[in-house]
PDB file of C-alpha atoms in Angstrom:
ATOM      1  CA  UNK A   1      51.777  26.917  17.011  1.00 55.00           C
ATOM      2  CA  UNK A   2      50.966  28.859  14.240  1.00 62.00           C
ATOM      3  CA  UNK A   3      49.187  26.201  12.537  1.00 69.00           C
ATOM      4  CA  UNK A   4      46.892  25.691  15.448  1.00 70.00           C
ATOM      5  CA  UNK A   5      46.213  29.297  14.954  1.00 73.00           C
ATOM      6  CA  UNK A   6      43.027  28.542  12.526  1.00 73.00           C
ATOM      7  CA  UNK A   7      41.322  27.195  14.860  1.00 76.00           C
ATOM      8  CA  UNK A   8      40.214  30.259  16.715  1.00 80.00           C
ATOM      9  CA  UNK A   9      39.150  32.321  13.355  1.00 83.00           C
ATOM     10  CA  UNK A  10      36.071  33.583  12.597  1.00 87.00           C
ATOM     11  CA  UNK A  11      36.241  32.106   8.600  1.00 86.00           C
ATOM     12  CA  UNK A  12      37.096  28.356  10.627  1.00 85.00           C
ATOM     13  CA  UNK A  13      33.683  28.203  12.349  1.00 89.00           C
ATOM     14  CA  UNK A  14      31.864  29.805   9.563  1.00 90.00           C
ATOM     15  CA  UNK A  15      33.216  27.339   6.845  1.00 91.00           C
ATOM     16  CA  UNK A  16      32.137  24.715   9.597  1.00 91.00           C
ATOM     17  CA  UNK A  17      28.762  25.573  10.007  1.00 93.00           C
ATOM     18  CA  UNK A  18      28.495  25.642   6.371  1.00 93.00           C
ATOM     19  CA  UNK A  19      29.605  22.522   5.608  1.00 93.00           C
ATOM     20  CA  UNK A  20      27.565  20.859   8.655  1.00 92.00           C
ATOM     21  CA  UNK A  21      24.058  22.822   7.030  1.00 91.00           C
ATOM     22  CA  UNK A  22      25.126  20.839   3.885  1.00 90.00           C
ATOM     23  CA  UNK A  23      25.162  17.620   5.570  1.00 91.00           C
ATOM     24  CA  UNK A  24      21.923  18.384   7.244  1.00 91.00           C
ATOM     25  CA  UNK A  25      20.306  19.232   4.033  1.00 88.00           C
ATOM     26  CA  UNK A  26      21.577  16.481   2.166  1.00 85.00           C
ATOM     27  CA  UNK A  27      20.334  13.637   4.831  1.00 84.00           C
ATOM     28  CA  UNK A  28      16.891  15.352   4.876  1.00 84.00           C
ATOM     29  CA  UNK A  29      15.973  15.247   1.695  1.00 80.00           C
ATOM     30  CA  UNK A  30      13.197  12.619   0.693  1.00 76.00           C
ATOM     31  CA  UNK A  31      14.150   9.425  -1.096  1.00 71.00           C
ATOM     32  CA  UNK A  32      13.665   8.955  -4.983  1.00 67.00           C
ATOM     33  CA  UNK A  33      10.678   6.676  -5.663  1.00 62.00           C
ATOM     34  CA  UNK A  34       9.861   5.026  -8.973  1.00 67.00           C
ATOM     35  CA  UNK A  35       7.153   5.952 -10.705  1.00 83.00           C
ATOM     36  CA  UNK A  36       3.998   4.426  -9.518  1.00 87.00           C
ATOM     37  CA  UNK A  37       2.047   2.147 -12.058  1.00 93.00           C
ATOM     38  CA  UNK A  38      -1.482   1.632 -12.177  1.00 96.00           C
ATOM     39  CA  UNK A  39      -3.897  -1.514 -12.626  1.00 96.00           C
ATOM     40  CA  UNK A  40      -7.430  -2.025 -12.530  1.00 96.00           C
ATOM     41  CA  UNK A  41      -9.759  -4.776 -11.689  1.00 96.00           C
ATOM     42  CA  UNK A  42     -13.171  -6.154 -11.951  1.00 95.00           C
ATOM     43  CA  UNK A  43     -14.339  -7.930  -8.312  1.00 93.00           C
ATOM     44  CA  UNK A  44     -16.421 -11.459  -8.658  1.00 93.00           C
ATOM     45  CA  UNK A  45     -19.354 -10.383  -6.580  1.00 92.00           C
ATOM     46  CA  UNK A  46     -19.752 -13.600  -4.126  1.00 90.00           C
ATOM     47  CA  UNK A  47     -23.232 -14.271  -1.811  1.00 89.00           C
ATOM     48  CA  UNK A  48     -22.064 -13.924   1.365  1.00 83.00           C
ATOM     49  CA  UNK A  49     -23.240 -11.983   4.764  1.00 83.00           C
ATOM     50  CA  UNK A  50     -24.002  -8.369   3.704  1.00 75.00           C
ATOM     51  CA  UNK A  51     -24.171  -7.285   7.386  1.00 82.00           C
ATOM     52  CA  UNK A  52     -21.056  -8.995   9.033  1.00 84.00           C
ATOM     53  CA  UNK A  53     -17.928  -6.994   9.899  1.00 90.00           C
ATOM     54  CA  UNK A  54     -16.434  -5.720   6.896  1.00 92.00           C
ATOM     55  CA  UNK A  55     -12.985  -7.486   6.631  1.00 94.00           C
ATOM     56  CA  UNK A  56     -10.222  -7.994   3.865  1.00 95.00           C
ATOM     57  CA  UNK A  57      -8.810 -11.912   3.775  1.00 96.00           C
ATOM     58  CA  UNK A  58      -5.502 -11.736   1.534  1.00 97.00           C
ATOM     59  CA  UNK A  59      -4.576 -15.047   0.384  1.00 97.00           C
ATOM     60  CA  UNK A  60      -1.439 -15.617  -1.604  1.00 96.00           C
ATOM     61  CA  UNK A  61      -1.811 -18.392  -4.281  1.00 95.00           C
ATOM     62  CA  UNK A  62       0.863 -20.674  -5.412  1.00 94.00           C
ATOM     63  CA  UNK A  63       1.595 -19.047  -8.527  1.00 93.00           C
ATOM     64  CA  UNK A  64       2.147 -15.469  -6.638  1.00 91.00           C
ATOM     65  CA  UNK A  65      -0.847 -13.931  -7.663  1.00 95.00           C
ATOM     66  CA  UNK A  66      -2.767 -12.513  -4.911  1.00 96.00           C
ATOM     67  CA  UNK A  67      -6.469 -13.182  -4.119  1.00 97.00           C
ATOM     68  CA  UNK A  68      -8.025 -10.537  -2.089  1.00 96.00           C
ATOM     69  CA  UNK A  69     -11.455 -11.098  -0.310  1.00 95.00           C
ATOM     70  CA  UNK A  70     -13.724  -8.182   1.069  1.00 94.00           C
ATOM     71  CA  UNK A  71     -15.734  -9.478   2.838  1.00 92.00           C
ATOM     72  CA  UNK A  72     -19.269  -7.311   4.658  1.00 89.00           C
ATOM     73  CA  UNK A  73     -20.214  -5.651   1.264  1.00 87.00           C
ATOM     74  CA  UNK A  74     -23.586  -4.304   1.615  1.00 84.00           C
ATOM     75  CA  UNK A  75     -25.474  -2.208  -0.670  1.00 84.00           C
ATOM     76  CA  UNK A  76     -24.341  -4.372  -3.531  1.00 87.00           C
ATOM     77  CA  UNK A  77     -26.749  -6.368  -5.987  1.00 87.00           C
ATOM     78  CA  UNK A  78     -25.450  -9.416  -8.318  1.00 83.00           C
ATOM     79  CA  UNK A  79     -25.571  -6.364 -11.068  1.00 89.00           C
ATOM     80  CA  UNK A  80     -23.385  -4.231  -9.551  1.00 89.00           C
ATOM     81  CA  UNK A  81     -19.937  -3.994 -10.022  1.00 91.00           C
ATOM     82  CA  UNK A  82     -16.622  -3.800  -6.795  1.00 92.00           C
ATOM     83  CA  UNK A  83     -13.366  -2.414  -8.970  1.00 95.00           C
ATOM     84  CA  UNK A  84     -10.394  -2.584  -6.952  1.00 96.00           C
ATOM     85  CA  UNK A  85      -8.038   0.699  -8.344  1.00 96.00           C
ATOM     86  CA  UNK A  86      -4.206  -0.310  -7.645  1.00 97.00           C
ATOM     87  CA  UNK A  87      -0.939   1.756  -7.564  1.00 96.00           C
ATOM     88  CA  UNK A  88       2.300   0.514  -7.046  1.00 94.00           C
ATOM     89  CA  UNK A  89       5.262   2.546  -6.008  1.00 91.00           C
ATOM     90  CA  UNK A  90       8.128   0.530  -5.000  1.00 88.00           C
ATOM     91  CA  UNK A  91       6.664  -1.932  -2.156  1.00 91.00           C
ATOM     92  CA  UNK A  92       4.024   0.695  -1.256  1.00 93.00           C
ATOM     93  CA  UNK A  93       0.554  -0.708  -2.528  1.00 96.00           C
ATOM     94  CA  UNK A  94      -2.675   1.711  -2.589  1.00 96.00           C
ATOM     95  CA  UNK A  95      -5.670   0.256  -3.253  1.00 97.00           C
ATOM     96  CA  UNK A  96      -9.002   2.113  -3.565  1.00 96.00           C
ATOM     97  CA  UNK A  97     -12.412   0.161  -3.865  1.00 95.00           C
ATOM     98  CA  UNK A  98     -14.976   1.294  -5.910  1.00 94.00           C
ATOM     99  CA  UNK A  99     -18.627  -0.126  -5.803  1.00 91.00           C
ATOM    100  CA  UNK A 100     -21.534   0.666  -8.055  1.00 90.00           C
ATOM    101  CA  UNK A 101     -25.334  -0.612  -6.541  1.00 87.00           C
ATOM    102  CA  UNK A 102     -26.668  -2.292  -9.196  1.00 83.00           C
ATOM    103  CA  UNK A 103     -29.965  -4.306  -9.069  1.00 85.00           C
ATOM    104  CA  UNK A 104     -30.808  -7.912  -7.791  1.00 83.00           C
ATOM    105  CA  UNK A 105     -30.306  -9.776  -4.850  1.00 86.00           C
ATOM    106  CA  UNK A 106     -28.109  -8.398  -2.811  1.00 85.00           C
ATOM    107  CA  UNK A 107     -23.799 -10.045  -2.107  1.00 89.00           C
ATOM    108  CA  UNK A 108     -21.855  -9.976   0.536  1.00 88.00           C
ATOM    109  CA  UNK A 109     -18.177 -10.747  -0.749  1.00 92.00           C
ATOM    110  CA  UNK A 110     -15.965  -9.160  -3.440  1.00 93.00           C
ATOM    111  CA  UNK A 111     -12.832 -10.868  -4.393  1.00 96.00           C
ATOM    112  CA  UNK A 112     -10.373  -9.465  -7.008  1.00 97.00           C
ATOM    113  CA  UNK A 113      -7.110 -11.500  -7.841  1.00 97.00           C
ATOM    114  CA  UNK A 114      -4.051  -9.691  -8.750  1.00 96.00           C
ATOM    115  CA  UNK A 115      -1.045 -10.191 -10.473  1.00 94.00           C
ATOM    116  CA  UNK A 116       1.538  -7.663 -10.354  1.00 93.00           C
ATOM    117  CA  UNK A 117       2.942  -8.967  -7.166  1.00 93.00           C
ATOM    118  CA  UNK A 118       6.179 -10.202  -6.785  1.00 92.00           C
ATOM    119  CA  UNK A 119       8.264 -12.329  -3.543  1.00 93.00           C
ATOM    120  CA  UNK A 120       8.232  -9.415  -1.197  1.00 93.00           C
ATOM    121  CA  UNK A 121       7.346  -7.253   1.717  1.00 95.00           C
ATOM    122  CA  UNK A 122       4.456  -5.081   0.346  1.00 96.00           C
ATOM    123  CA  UNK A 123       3.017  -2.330   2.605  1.00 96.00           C
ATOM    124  CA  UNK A 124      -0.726  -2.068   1.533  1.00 97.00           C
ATOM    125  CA  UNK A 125      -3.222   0.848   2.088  1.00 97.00           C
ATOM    126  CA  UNK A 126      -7.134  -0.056   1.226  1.00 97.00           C
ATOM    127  CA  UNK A 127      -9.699   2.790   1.183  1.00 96.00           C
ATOM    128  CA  UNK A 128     -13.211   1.934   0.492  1.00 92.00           C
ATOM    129  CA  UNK A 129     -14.970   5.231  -0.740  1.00 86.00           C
ATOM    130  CA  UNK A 130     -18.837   3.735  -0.871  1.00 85.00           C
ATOM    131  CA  UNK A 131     -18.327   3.093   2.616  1.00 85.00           C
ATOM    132  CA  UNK A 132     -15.745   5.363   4.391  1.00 90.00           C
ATOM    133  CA  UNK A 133     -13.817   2.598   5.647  1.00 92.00           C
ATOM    134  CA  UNK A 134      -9.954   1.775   5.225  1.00 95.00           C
ATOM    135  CA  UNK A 135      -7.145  -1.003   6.503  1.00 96.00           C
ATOM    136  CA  UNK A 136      -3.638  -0.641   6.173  1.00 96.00           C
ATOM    137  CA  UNK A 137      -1.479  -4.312   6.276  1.00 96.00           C
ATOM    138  CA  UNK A 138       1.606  -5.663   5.598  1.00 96.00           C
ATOM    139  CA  UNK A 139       1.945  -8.384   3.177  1.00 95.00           C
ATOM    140  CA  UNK A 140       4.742 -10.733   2.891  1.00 95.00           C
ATOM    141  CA  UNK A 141       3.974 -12.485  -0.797  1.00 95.00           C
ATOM    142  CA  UNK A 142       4.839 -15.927  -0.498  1.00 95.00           C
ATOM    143  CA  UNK A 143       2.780 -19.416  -1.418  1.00 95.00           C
ATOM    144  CA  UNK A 144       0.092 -20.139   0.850  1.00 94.00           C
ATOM    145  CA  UNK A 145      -0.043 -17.170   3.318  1.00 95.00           C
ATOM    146  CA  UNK A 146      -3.033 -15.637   4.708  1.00 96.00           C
ATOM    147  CA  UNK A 147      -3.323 -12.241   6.422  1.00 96.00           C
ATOM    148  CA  UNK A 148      -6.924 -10.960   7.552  1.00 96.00           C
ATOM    149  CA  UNK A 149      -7.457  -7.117   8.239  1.00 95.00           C
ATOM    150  CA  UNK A 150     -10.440  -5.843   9.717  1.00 94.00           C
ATOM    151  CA  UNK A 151     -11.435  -2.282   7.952  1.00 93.00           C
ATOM    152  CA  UNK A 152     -11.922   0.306  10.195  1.00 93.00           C
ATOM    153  CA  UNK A 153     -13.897   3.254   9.965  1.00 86.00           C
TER     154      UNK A 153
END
């Protein structure tokens, strides 16, 4: 009887509620992520249909790089320039566009191939800044898939 006696002090319920905020605490905080790494690359401007929906084809080739196809570009000549900016953290890909004018005719496609993919589940986020417009997908990297995301503005 006397043992059962703890149960109705004050320090019980205190020491309780303490260890229950620790527990709390300890499942709220944020998961460690690796550090992100960065890559760069230089788009093959493509003729193509300047004014058709602007689109992103990702097409994953059989040696696991990955070929990614923007499709819509306008305000582009064959002098300008599409860099595609990427960073990695874990499986969470961010990719930002850049596109410089340039003179000449004008294109219509981009396409930028990338290697720092491996077999996974990547979650991808694609912001264009020339144009305001951005797509977020889910790529599963293996041979010969295909995922098309229209980019919304």
């Amino acid at each position: 009887m006397i043992t059962l006696s703890i149960f109705q002090t004050v320090e019980f319920y205190v020491i309780t509620c303490v260890v229950a905020a620790a527990v709390v605490a300890l499942s709220a905080m944020p998961r460690r992520t690796r550090e992100a790494r960065n890559f760069s690359y230089e788009g093959d401007l493509m003729p193509g249909d300047g004014e058709a929906e602007p689109k992103l084809v990702f097409r994953v080739m059989r040696d696991g790089r990955v070929e990614l196809r923007r499709t819509g570009l306008s305000g582009v000549g064959d002098e300008g320039a599409a860099t595609l900016d990427a960073e990695v953290a874990g499986f969470d890909v961010t990719l930002t566009e850049r596109l410089r004018a340039g003179r000449g005719p004008a294109v219509g496609e981009a396409v930028w191939v990338m290697d720092f993919f491996g077999r996974e589940y990547y979650h991808i986020r694609f912001t264009s800044e020339a144009s305001g417009r951005f797509a977020a997908v889910t790529l599963h990297v293996r041979p010969g898939i295909v995922v098309e995301k229209a980019l919304v503005q």
